[in-house]
Coordinates of C-alpha atoms and ligand atoms in Angstrom, one line a residue:
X1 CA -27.6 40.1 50.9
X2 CA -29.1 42.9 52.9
X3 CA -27.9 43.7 56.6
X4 CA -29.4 46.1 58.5
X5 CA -29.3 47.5 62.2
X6 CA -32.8 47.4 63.8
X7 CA -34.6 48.7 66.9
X8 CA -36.0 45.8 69.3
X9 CA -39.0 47.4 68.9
X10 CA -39.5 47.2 65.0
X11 CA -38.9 43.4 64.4
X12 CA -41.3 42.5 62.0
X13 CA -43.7 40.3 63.1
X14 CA -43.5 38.0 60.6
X15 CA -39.7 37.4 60.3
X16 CA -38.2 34.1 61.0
X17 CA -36.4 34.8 64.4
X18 CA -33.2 33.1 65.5
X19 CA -32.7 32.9 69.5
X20 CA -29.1 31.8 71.0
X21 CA -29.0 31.5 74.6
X22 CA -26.7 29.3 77.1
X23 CA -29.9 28.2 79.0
X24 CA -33.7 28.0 79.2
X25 CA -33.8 30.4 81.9
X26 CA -31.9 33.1 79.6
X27 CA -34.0 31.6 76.5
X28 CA -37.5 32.7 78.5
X29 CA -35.9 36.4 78.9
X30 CA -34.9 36.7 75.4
X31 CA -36.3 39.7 73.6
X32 CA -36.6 38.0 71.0
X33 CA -39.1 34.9 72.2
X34 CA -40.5 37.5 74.6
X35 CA -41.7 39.6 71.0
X36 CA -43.8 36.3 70.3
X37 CA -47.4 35.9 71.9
X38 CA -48.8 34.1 74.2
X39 CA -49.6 31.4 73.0
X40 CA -46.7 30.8 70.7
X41 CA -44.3 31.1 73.6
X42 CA -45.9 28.4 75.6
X43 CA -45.8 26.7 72.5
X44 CA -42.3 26.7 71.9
X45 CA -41.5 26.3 75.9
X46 CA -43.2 22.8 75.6
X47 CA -41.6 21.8 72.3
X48 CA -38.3 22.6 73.8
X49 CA -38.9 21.2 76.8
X50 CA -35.6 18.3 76.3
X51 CA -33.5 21.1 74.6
X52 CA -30.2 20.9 76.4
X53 CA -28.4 23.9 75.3
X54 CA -25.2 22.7 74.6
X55 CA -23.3 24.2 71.8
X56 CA -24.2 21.7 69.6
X57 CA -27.8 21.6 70.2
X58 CA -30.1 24.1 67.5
X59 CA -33.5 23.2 66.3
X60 CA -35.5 24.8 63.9
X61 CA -39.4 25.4 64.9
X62 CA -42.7 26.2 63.2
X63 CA -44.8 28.7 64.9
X64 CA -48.7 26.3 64.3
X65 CA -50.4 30.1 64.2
X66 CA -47.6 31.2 61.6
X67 CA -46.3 27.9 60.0
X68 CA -44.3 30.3 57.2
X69 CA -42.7 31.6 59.5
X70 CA -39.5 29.6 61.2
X71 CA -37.9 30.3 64.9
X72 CA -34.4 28.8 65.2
X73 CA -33.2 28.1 68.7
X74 CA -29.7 27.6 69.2
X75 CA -27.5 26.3 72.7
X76 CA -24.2 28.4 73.4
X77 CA -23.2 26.2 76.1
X78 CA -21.7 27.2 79.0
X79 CA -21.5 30.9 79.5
X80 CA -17.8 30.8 81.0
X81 CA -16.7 28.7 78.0
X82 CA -17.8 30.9 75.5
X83 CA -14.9 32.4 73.5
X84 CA -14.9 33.9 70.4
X85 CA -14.5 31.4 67.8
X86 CA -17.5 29.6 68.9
X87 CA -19.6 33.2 68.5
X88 CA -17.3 32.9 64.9
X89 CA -18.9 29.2 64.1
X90 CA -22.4 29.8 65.8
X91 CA -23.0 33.1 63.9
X92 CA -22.0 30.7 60.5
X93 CA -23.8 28.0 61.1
X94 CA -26.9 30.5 61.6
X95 CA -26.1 31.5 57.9
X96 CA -26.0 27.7 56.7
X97 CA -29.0 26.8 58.6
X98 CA -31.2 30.0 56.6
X99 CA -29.4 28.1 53.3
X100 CA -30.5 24.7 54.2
X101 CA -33.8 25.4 55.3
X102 CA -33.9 28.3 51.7
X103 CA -35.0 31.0 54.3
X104 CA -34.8 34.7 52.7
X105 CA -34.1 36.5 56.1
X106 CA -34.3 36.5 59.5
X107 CA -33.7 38.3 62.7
X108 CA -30.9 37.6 65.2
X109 CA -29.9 39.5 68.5
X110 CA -26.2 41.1 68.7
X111 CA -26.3 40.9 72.2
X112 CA -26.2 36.8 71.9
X113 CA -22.9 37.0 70.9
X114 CA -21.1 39.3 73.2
X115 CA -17.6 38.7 74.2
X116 CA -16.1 39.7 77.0
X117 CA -13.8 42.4 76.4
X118 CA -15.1 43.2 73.0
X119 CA -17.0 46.0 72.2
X120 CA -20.2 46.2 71.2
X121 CA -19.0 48.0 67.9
X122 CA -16.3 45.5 67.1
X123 CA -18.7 42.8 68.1
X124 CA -21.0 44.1 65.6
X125 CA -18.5 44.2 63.0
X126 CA -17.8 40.6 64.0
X127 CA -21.0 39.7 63.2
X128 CA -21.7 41.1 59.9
X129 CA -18.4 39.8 58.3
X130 CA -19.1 36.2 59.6
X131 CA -22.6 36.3 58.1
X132 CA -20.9 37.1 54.6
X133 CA -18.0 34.6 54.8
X134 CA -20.4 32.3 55.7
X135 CA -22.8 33.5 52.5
X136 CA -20.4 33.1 50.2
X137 CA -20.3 30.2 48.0
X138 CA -18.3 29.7 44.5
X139 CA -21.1 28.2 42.0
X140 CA -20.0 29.9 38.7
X141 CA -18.8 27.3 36.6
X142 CA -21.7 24.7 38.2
X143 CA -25.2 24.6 36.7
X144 CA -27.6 26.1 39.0
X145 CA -30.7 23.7 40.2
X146 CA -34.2 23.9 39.4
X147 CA -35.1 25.7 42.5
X148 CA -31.9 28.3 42.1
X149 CA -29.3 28.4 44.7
X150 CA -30.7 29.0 48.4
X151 CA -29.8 32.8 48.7
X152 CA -30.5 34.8 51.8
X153 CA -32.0 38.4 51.2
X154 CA -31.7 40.0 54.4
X155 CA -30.6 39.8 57.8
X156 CA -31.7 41.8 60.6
X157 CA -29.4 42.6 63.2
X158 CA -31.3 43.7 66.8
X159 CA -29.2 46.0 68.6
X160 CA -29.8 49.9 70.0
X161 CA -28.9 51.9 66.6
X162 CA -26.3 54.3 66.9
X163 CA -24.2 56.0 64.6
X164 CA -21.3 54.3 65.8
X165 CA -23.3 50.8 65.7
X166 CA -24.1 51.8 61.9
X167 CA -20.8 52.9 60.8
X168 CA -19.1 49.8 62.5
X169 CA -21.9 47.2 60.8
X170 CA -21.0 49.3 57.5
X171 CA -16.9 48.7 58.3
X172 CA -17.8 44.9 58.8
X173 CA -19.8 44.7 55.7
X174 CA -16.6 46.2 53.7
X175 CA -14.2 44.0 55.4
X176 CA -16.5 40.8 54.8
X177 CA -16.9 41.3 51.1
X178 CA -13.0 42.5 50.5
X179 CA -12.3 38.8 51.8
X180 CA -14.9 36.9 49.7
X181 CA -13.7 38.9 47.0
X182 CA -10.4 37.3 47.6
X183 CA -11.6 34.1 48.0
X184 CA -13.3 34.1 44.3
X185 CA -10.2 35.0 42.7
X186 CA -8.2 32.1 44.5
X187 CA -11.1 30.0 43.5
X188 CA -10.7 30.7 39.9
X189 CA -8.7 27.8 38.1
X190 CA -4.8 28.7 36.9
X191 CA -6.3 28.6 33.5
X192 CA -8.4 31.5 34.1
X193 CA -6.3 33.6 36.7
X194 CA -2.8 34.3 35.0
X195 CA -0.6 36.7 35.9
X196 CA -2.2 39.4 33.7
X197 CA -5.4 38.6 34.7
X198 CA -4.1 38.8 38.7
X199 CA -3.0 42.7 37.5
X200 CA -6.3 43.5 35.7
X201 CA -8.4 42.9 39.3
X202 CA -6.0 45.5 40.8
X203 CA -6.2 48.0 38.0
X204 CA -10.0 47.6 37.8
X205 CA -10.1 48.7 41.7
X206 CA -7.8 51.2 40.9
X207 CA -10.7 52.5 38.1
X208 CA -13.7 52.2 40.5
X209 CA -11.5 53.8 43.9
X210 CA -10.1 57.1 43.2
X211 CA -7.4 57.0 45.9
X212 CA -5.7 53.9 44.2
X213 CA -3.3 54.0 42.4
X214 CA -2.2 51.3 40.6
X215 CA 0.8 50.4 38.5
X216 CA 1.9 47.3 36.2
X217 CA 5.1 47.0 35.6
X218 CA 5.8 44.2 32.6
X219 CA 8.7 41.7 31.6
X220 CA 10.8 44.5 30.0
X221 CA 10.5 46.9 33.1
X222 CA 11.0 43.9 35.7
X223 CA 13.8 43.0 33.4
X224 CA 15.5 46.5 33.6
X225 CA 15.0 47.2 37.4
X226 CA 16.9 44.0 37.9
X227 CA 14.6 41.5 39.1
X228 CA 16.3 38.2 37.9
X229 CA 14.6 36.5 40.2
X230 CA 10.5 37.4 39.6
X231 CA 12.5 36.6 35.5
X232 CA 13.8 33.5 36.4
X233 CA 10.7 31.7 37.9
X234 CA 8.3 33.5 35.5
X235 CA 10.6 32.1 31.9
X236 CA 9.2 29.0 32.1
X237 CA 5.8 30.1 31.3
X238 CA 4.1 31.5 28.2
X239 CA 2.0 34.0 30.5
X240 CA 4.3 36.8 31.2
X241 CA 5.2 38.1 34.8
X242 CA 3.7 41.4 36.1
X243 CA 4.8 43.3 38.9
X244 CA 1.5 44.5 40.6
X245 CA 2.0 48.1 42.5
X246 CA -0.8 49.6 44.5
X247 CA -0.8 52.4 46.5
X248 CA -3.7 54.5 49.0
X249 CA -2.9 57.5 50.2
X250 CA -5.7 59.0 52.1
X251 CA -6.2 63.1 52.1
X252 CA -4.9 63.2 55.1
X253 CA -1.8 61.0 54.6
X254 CA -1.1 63.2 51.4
X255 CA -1.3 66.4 53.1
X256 CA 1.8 65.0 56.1
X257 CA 3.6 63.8 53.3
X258 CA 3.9 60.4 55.2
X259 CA 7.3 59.3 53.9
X260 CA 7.1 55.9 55.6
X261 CA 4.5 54.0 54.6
X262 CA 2.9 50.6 55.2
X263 CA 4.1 47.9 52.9
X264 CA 1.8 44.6 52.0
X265 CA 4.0 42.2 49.7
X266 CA 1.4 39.4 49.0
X267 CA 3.0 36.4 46.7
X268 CA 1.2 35.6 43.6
X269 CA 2.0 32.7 42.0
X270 CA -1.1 32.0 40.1
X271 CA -0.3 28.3 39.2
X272 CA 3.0 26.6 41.0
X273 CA 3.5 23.2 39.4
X274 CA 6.7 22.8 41.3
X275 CA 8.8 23.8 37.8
X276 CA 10.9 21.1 37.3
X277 CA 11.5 19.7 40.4
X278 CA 7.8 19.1 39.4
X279 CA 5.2 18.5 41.8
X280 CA 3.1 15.3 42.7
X281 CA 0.0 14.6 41.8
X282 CA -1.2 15.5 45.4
X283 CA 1.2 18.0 45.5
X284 CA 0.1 20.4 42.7
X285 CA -4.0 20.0 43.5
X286 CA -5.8 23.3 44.6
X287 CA -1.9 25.2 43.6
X288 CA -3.8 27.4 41.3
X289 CA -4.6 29.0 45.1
X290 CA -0.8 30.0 45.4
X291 CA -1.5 33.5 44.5
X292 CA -3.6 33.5 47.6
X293 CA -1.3 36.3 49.3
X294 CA -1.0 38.6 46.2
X295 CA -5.2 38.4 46.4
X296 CA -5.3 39.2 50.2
X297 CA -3.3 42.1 49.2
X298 CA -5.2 43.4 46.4
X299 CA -8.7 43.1 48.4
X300 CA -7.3 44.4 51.6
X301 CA -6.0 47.9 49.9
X302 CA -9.5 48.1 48.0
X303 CA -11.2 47.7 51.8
X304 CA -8.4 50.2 53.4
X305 CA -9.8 52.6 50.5
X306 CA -13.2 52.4 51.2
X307 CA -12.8 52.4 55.1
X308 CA -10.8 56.0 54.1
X309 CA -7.9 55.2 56.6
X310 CA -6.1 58.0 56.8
X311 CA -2.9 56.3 56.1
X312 CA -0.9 55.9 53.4
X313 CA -0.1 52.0 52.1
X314 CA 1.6 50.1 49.1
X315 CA 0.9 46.8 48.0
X316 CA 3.1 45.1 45.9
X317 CA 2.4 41.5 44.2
X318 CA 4.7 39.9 42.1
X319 CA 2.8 37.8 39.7
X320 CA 3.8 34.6 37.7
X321 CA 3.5 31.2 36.7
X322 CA 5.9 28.4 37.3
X323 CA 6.0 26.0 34.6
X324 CA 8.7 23.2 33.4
X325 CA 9.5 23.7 29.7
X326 CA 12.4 23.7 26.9
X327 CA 12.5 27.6 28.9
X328 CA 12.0 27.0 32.3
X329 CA 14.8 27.8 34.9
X330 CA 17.1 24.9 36.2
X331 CA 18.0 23.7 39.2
X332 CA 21.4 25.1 40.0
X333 CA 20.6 28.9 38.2
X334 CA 22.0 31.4 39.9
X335 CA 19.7 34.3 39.8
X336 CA 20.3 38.0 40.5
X337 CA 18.0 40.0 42.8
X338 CA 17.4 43.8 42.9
X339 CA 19.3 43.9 46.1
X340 CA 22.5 42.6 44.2
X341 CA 22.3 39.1 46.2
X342 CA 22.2 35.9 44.2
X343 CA 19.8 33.2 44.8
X344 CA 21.3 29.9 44.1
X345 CA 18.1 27.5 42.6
X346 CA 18.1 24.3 44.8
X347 CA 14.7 23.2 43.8
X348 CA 12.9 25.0 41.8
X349 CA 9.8 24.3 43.6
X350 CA 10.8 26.9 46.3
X351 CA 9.7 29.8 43.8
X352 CA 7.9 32.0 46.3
X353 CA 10.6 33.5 48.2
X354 CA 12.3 33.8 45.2
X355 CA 10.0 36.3 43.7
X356 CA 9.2 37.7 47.2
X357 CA 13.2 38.4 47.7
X358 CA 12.7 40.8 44.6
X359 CA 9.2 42.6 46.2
X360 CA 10.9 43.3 49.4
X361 CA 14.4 44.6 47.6
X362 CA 11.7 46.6 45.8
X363 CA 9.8 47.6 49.0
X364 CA 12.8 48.8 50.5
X365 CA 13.1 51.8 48.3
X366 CA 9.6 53.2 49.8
X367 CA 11.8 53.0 53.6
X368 CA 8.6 51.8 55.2
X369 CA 7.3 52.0 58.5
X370 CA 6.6 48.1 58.2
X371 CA 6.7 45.2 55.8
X372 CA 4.2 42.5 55.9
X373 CA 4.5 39.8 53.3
X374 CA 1.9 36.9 52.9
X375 CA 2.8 34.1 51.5
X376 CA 1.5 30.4 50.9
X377 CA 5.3 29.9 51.0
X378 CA 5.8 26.2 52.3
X379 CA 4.0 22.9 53.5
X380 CA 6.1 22.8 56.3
X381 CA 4.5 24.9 58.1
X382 CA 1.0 23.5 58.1
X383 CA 2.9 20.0 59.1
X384 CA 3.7 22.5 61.9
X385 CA 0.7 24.0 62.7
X386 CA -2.6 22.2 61.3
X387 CA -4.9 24.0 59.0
X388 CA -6.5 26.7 61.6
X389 CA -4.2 29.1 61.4
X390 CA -0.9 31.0 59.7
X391 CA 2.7 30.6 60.7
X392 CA 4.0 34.4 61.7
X393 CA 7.5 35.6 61.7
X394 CA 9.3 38.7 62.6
X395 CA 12.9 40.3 62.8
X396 CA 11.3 41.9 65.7
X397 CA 9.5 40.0 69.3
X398 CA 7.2 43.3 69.7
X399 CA 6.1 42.4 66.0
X400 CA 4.7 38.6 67.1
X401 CA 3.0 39.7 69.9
X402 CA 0.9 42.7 67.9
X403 CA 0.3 40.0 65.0
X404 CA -1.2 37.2 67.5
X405 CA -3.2 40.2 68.9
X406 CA -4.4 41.3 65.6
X407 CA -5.5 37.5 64.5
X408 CA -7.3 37.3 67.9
X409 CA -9.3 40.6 67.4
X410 CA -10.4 39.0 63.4
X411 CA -10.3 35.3 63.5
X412 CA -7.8 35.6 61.0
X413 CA -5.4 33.8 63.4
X414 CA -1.4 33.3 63.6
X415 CA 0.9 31.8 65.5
X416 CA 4.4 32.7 66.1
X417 CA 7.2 30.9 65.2
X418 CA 11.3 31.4 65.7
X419 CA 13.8 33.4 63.4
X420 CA 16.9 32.7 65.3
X421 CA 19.8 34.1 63.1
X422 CA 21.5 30.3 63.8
X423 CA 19.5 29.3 60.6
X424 CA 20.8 31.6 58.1
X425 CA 23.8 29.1 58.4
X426 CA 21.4 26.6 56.7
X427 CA 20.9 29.0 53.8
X428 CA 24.3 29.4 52.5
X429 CA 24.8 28.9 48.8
X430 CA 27.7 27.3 47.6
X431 CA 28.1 29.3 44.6
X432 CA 24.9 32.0 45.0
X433 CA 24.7 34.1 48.1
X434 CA 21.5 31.9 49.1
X435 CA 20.4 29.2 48.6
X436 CA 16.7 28.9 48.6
X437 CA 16.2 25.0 49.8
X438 CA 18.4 23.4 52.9
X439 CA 19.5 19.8 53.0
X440 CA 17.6 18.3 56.2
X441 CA 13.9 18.1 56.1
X442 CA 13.3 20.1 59.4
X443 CA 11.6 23.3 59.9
X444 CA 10.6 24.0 56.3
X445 CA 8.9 27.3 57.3
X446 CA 11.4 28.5 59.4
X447 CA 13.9 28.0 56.5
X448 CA 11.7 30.0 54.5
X449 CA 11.2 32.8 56.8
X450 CA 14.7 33.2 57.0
X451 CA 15.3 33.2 53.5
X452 CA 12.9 36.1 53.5
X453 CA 14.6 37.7 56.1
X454 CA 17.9 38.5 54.1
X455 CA 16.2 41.0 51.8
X456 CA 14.0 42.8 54.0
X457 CA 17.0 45.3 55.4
X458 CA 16.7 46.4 58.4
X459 CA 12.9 47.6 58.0
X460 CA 10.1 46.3 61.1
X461 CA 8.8 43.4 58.9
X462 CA 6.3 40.8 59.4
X463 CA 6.2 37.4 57.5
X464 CA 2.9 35.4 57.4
X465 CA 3.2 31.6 55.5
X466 CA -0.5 31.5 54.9
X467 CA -0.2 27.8 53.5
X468 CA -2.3 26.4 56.6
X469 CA -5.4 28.6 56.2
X470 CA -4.7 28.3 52.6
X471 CA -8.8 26.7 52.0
X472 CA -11.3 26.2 54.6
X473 CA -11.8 22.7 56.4
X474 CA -14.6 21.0 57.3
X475 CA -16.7 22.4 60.7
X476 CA -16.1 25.8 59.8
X477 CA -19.5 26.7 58.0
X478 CA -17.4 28.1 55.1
X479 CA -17.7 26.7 51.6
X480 CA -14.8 24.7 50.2
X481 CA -12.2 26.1 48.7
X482 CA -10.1 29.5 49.7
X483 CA -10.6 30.8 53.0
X484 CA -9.3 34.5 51.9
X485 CA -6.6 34.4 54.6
X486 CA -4.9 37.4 55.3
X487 CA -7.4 39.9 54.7
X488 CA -8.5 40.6 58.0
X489 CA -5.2 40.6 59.3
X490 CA -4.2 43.3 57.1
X491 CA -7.0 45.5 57.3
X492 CA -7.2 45.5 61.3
X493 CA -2.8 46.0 61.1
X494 CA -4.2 49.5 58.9
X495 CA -6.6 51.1 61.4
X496 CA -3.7 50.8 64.1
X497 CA -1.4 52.1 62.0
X498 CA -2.4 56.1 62.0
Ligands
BES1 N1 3.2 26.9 47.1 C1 4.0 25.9 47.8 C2 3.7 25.6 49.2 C3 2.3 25.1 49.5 C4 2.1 23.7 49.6 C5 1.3 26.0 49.9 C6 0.8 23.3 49.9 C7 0.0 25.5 50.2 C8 -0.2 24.1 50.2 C9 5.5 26.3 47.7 O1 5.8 27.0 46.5 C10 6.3 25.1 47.7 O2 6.2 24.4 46.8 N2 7.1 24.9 48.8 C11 8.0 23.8 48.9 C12 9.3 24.3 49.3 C13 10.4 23.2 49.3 C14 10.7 22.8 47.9 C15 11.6 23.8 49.9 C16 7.3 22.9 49.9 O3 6.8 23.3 50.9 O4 7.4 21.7 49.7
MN2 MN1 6.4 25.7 45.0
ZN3 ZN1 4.3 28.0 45.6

């Protein structure tokens, strides 16, 4: 799909149009109907005549001296109740009203979805990722129908080109496809995305994007640096762990020598069967998306690259599958981590933080500025907070309150949640240094963020259990399965982070 910045004055004149507006009054002053003629507007003034502009209200209208050619009205509702995850769901619903109606373009009007307090540039960069995440659909493995799958050529955006306008359309076209470039490789069944596979994705961006480097570390090397516990989930398996490092250093980053970089630690357990403490048959459906993180991770360095932040970051994914076999780790092992501390194996079903405990030993060699790990770490915490957004934690308050501001500014939304020190009692092994399960069944995610917590140092480090916003639910115009949580986040924590 095409996206382009146009001038009000060069809409085409034959392009399907698509008008937003909280009223009629508004609708008769839109640029937009006011580019139609005469007789076409007083056409459409009658038919709409019983519109009532509510946010639920759209309607989709032939013009009788065009009948090609479609105009799609949409309500916004009340103007002081408009917030910006209804522009989000109107802006997607657009796109899935092009698909169901197999329209090849149209033309819509940024200024429909202004927010208060939000640029006109970040707007627009609002915009154009919501049109792709909206676009993207996962129809590989299905045969395609007779008449091909809808597919949308080319939307125009109306708004007063600018450089900045352009360049901030271009950033929200980067950042949209990074995330749907996430969201295919959660999509993409265990069988296909092992471990290895997981590191080929990041060494093939590291071919295409000169400033990324990536290295693989294998079995023998994870083996040596001391990462019993990335071992001890992964022996199980007959796919073999890898140990995914990434890094971008812009010019600019190179030249100060930035000794502290940003750290993304993105889990990647690419099928998580529970071990044995094996999982339910509910329980282990769509867990070929626990490498979720480790993919948020990948995409988001490949978009940091292309945006040319002049930062330097490190992404690091540890990468396994956890399997029951005649191999597999036990409940009871007491595994070494590169830090020195044990983990004692209460259920080996709690895997993730056991290889994350290992990523953030290893992060803690760079001395970062900040660690941010993503995880889909428990089901306790989208018990806690429904499926609309992640569960944040952080060994420091200034920490939560950036986070919730950075999910606000993307729609890739967080909440915060509490990492009082009290816990850690909860976490004591008996004959490890922690255990990685607790004995009640409260506070599941907390328990996990504070296992976390014990091998991150004393590094500024962010925690987000992306298990909630794992897949997309119904009402958000985004085609089942992943949601490619995490990406935003990441890439909006980046351009802050100069
Ligand atoms: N990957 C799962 C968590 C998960 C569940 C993510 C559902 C997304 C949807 C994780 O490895 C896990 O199994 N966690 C356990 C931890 C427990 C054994 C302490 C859980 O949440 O049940
Ligand atoms: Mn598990
Ligand atoms: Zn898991």
């Amino acid at each position: 799909m095409n996206i382009s910045l146009v001038n009000n004055k060069s809409v085409s004149p034959t392009a399907n149009l698509i008008i937003a507006a909280y009223s009629r009054k508004e609708f008769l002053l839109h640029p937009l109907f006011k580019s139609l003629t005469m007789t076409d507007r007083a056409y459409l003034e009658s038919a709409l005549a019983d519109f009532k502009w509510s946010d639920k209200d759209s309607g989709v209208f032939n013009l009788p001296s065009q009948p090609q050619r479609k105009i799609i009205i949409l309500g916004l509702g009340e103007k002081n109740k408009w917030h910006k995850r209804k522009m989000f769901l109107t802006i997607r619903k657009v796109v899935s009203m092009l698909k169901n109606h197999r329209l090849a373009g149209a033309t819509i009007n940024s200024a429909d979805f202004f927010i208060k307090a939000t640029s006109p540039t970040e707007t627009l960069s609002l915009i154009a990722q919501n049109i792709l995440l909206a676009d993207f659909t996962f129809n590989d493995y299905k045969e395609k129908p007779k008449n091909g799958w809808p597919e949308i050529k080319e939307i125009s955006i109306v708004g007063r080109p600018s450089k900045q306008l352009q360049r901030a359309l271009d950033e929200g076209i980067i950042i949209g496809q990074a995330t749907n470039d996430c969201r295919y490789l959660s999509n993409m069944p265990g069988g296909l995305m092992t471990p290895q596979k997981l590191a080929q994705e990041a060494i093939n961006i590291g071919k295409t994007i000169k400033a990324v480097k990536v290295n693989v570390l294998h079995e023998k090397e994870i083996k040596k640096l001391g990462m019993g516990g990335v071992i001890g989930v992964s022996q199980g398996s007959i796919e073999k762990p890898e140990f995914i490092i990434m890094e971008y250093s812009s010019a600019k980053a190179r030249k100060n020598n930035r000794e502290h970089p940003l750290i993304f630690v993105g889990k990647g357990v690419t099928f998580d069967t529970g071990g044995l403490n094996l999982k339910s048959t509910n329980g282990i459906y769509e867990m070929h998306m626990d490498m979720s993180g480790g993919a948020a991770v990948i995409h988001a360095i490949e978009a940091i690259a292309k945006l040319k932040l002049p930062i330097r970051v490190i992404g690091i994914i540890p990468a396994v599958e956890n399997m029951p076999s005649g191999s597999s780790y036990h409940p009871g092992d007491l595994l070494k981590t590169i830090t020195g501390k044990t983990i004692e194996v209460l259920n080996t079903d709690a895997e993730g933080r056991i290889i994350l405990a290992d990523a953030l030993g290893y992060a803690q060699k760079y001395k970062p500025s900040l660690m941010i790990d993503l995880a889909t770490l428990t089901g306790a915490v989208v018990v806690a907070l429904g499926q609309r957004m992640s569960g944040l934690f952080a060994n420091q308050t200034n920490l939560l309150k950036l986070g919730q501001n950075i999910g606000d500014r993307t729609g890739d939304f967080v909440w915060p949640l509490p990492l009082w020190d009290e816990y850690e009692e909860e976490i004591r092994g008996t004959f490890g240094d922690v255990a990685n399960d607790h004995k009640t069944n409260y506070g599941g995610a907390i328990i996990g963020a504070i296992f976390l917590k014990q091998f991150v140092g004393n590094f500024p480090w962010m925690h987000l259990d992306i298990s909630p916003t794992m897949t997309t639910i119904d009402g958000q115009f985004l085609a089942k399965g992943a949601a490619g949580a995490g990406v935003r986040f990441l890439v909006e924590i980046a351009r802050g982070h100069g």
